[in-house]
């Protein structure tokens, strides 16, 4: 980035949050990162003493977020960039997965991002400046068997990000939903929560999908460090996009999905128009 910035990144202990925090520090920026334990805080701050600052935060502890953000702005601020990265993947056939599984998935991936954003917005709006990156997924554009709750949370975050970008544009605040494809993070490994199988009717269609996802973990095409550099490019752009795909697989799959949607719209256009008047 062309000027030194201060970033607040949720979930800097692993995945894209960790990669982005490390790359930002390498490039000379300051990072305030949320972690879940004191040990993780100490480890994060050791990356760059004086420029890496860890704060303890569970993004589902909604009552604590406003106070924490106010303290961050006072002690380390003003924040230039908010990156909502904290999240995880839930895998499970929907019929087999509990509503509690869904609530937890949405609390972390969606409501946590919204709550942290809402806490920072008054400061960004007052300063008429700020950047928000919401880490979504190609699963916020396309769907795959066994990740209904995950895709649902990311589709929702994509939609909220797009709306928020329009609401904040008059104040010079930019919002970008960053949708990675398959990257070599822990998403499909230790960070994935899997619902046990229980209904044999799904064995033939889903068990191979689960097996392939496990075997592919750690061998994906995407490089998290290169993703971090791409995100820093977006943060530095004077006119960033509202949506950004990362990875050639995301590009191919989302393009195919959009083309299929266009074909379906055209196929059923007469019926769609028949409801006018």
XYZ file of C-alpha atoms in Angstrom:
277
model
C 0.000 0.000 0.000
C 1.196 3.504 -0.802
C 0.747 4.901 2.729
C 1.032 3.325 6.151
C -2.374 2.159 7.313
C -3.803 0.570 10.446
C -5.898 -2.529 9.852
C -8.307 -4.246 12.237
C -8.554 -7.901 11.212
C -10.764 -10.458 12.914
C -9.374 -13.967 13.262
C -5.635 -13.487 12.712
C -4.604 -16.859 14.149
C -5.165 -18.792 10.932
C -6.307 -18.732 7.327
C -6.672 -15.550 5.322
C -6.635 -13.404 8.462
C -3.211 -14.681 9.419
C -1.860 -14.399 5.873
C -3.165 -10.844 5.462
C -1.880 -9.717 8.854
C 1.604 -11.084 8.137
C 1.782 -9.541 4.674
C 0.523 -6.166 5.942
C 3.171 -6.175 8.664
C 5.878 -7.089 6.135
C 4.818 -4.090 4.061
C 5.190 -1.783 7.059
C 1.586 -1.385 8.203
C 0.075 -1.700 11.657
C -2.367 -4.476 12.478
C -4.781 -4.885 15.352
C -5.918 -8.486 15.208
C -8.558 -10.359 17.123
C -7.672 -13.719 18.662
C -9.457 -16.175 20.934
C -6.808 -16.819 23.616
C -4.051 -15.092 25.542
C -1.469 -17.452 24.067
C -2.605 -16.515 20.558
C -2.380 -12.824 21.461
C 1.218 -13.181 22.641
C 2.148 -15.159 19.517
C 0.578 -12.579 17.224
C 2.261 -9.592 18.864
C 5.619 -11.383 18.630
C 5.350 -11.193 14.827
C 6.136 -7.476 14.933
C 6.478 -5.887 18.385
C 5.011 -2.399 18.403
C 3.080 -2.828 15.153
C 1.111 -6.029 15.820
C -1.473 -5.660 18.570
C -3.714 -8.524 19.621
C -7.130 -8.194 21.239
C -9.233 -10.970 22.726
C -12.574 -11.208 20.947
C -15.184 -13.821 20.206
C -17.198 -12.256 17.372
C -20.330 -13.981 18.705
C -20.022 -12.109 22.004
C -22.142 -9.339 20.552
C -22.503 -7.421 23.834
C -18.719 -6.961 24.078
C -17.998 -5.726 20.568
C -18.934 -2.041 20.850
C -16.835 -1.575 23.995
C -13.857 -3.357 22.486
C -13.975 -1.327 19.275
C -14.199 1.917 21.250
C -11.119 0.874 23.227
C -9.257 -0.052 20.036
C -10.027 3.322 18.464
C -8.823 5.080 21.630
C -5.649 3.038 22.169
C -4.587 2.217 18.608
C -6.778 4.277 16.309
C -7.955 5.616 14.100
C -8.480 2.400 12.146
C -8.190 2.807 8.388
C -9.377 -0.661 7.366
C -11.713 -3.293 8.819
C -11.329 -6.847 7.579
C -14.077 -9.231 8.663
C -12.277 -12.537 8.297
C -13.354 -14.606 11.313
C -15.382 -17.599 10.215
C -15.431 -21.327 9.698
C -16.991 -23.949 7.472
C -19.830 -26.265 8.407
C -20.241 -29.379 6.293
C -23.306 -31.559 6.495
C -26.348 -32.672 4.550
C -29.093 -30.212 5.499
C -31.575 -32.923 6.520
C -28.955 -34.328 8.889
C -27.774 -30.985 10.311
C -29.452 -29.349 13.289
C -30.834 -25.834 13.398
C -28.326 -25.172 16.172
C -25.559 -25.962 13.669
C -27.068 -23.356 11.362
C -27.411 -20.740 14.101
C -23.770 -21.153 15.083
C -22.651 -20.908 11.449
C -24.611 -17.699 10.887
C -23.596 -16.211 14.252
C -19.906 -16.484 13.374
C -19.871 -15.959 9.603
C -22.651 -13.377 9.280
C -23.828 -11.794 12.514
C -20.269 -11.456 13.826
C -19.194 -9.590 10.693
C -22.259 -7.354 10.832
C -21.800 -6.592 14.542
C -18.134 -5.632 14.135
C -18.966 -3.516 11.082
C -21.740 -1.687 12.937
C -19.329 -0.916 15.778
C -16.794 0.682 13.426
C -19.225 2.533 11.166
C -19.740 5.611 13.388
C -15.968 6.222 13.419
C -15.576 5.696 9.676
C -18.597 7.852 8.918
C -17.390 10.672 11.183
C -14.001 10.642 9.456
C -15.597 10.272 5.997
C -13.016 7.574 5.304
C -12.481 3.872 5.739
C -12.326 0.528 3.995
C -14.225 -2.640 4.816
C -13.292 -6.028 3.402
C -15.697 -8.860 4.105
C -14.154 -12.254 3.413
C -16.935 -14.295 1.866
C -16.340 -17.250 -0.477
C -17.082 -18.499 -3.962
C -19.678 -20.352 -1.865
C -21.430 -16.998 -1.639
C -22.049 -17.205 -5.396
C -22.260 -20.919 -6.141
C -23.420 -23.933 -4.147
C -22.134 -27.448 -3.595
C -23.711 -30.450 -1.836
C -23.172 -30.617 1.892
C -22.434 -26.977 2.694
C -25.916 -25.445 2.682
C -25.443 -23.570 5.947
C -22.014 -22.282 4.931
C -23.200 -21.131 1.511
C -26.267 -19.542 3.085
C -24.112 -17.488 5.455
C -21.803 -16.362 2.657
C -24.631 -15.539 0.221
C -26.102 -13.376 2.980
C -22.798 -11.624 3.654
C -22.367 -10.950 -0.079
C -25.796 -9.312 -0.197
C -25.259 -7.256 2.929
C -21.832 -6.134 1.692
C -23.295 -5.001 -1.610
C -26.045 -3.029 0.107
C -23.602 -1.519 2.597
C -21.305 -0.392 -0.222
C -24.189 1.679 -1.602
C -25.130 3.105 1.803
C -21.565 4.172 2.605
C -20.496 5.465 -0.821
C -21.660 9.055 -0.049
C -19.220 9.132 2.877
C -16.185 7.974 0.908
C -16.182 4.568 2.606
C -15.550 1.569 0.356
C -16.833 -1.963 0.971
C -15.547 -5.008 -0.910
C -16.780 -8.579 -0.555
C -13.762 -10.788 -1.257
C -14.774 -14.267 -2.428
C -11.887 -16.765 -2.469
C -12.020 -20.085 -4.237
C -10.076 -23.091 -2.935
C -6.952 -22.026 -1.053
C -4.428 -23.825 1.102
C -5.946 -22.758 4.438
C -7.409 -24.863 7.250
C -10.977 -24.332 5.984
C -11.484 -27.933 4.819
C -9.196 -29.326 7.523
C -9.190 -28.618 11.241
C -11.420 -25.545 10.863
C -14.240 -27.534 9.255
C -17.066 -28.724 11.507
C -18.712 -31.827 10.080
C -22.121 -33.234 10.934
C -22.008 -37.038 11.323
C -23.765 -39.043 8.614
C -27.066 -40.671 9.573
C -29.326 -41.091 6.508
C -28.174 -43.788 4.096
C -30.138 -42.371 1.162
C -27.420 -39.718 0.810
C -24.464 -42.120 0.896
C -23.999 -42.482 -2.843
C -24.297 -38.781 -3.675
C -22.492 -37.197 -0.722
C -19.895 -39.551 0.753
C -17.594 -39.169 -2.311
C -17.914 -35.372 -2.003
C -16.891 -35.435 1.660
C -13.986 -37.795 0.934
C -12.709 -35.656 -1.938
C -12.925 -32.494 0.172
C -10.850 -34.066 2.943
C -8.239 -35.430 0.513
C -7.909 -32.081 -1.276
C -7.279 -30.145 1.943
C -3.788 -28.674 1.911
C -3.347 -29.268 -1.809
C -5.616 -26.554 -3.210
C -4.437 -24.328 -6.044
C -4.746 -21.042 -4.179
C -1.818 -19.474 -2.302
C -2.973 -17.548 0.824
C 0.031 -15.193 0.661
C -0.870 -14.184 -2.886
C -4.477 -13.701 -1.750
C -3.208 -11.386 0.987
C -1.268 -9.340 -1.558
C -4.365 -9.085 -3.742
C -6.391 -7.833 -0.781
C -3.776 -5.192 0.015
C -3.990 -4.069 -3.617
C -7.741 -3.661 -3.233
C -7.311 -1.732 0.007
C -4.945 0.657 -1.757
C -7.175 1.135 -4.810
C -8.926 4.513 -5.137
C -11.942 2.783 -6.710
C -12.146 -0.782 -5.385
C -14.815 -3.202 -6.640
C -17.832 -4.124 -4.540
C -17.061 -7.785 -5.246
C -13.770 -9.533 -5.945
C -13.224 -13.194 -6.798
C -9.884 -14.757 -5.883
C -8.595 -17.803 -7.720
C -9.031 -19.265 -11.195
C -11.423 -21.905 -9.875
C -13.698 -19.227 -8.431
C -13.626 -17.361 -11.758
C -14.559 -20.459 -13.753
C -17.261 -21.735 -11.413
C -18.943 -18.371 -10.877
C -18.882 -17.594 -14.608
C -20.533 -20.964 -15.295
C -23.151 -20.244 -12.663
C -23.939 -16.813 -14.115
C -24.189 -18.204 -17.640
C -26.554 -20.924 -16.419
C -28.674 -18.290 -14.689
C -28.864 -16.198 -17.859
C -29.945 -19.241 -19.858
C -32.620 -20.094 -17.281
C -33.903 -16.510 -17.259
C -34.201 -16.563 -21.036
C -35.868 -19.983 -21.059
C -38.552 -18.841 -18.647
C -38.766 -15.194 -19.751
C -42.273 -15.508 -21.231
C -43.635 -16.935 -17.989
C -41.838 -14.234 -15.981
C -43.408 -11.509 -18.145
C -46.862 -13.095 -17.979
C -47.401 -11.771 -14.450
C -47.382 -8.084 -15.476
C -50.625 -6.108 -15.661
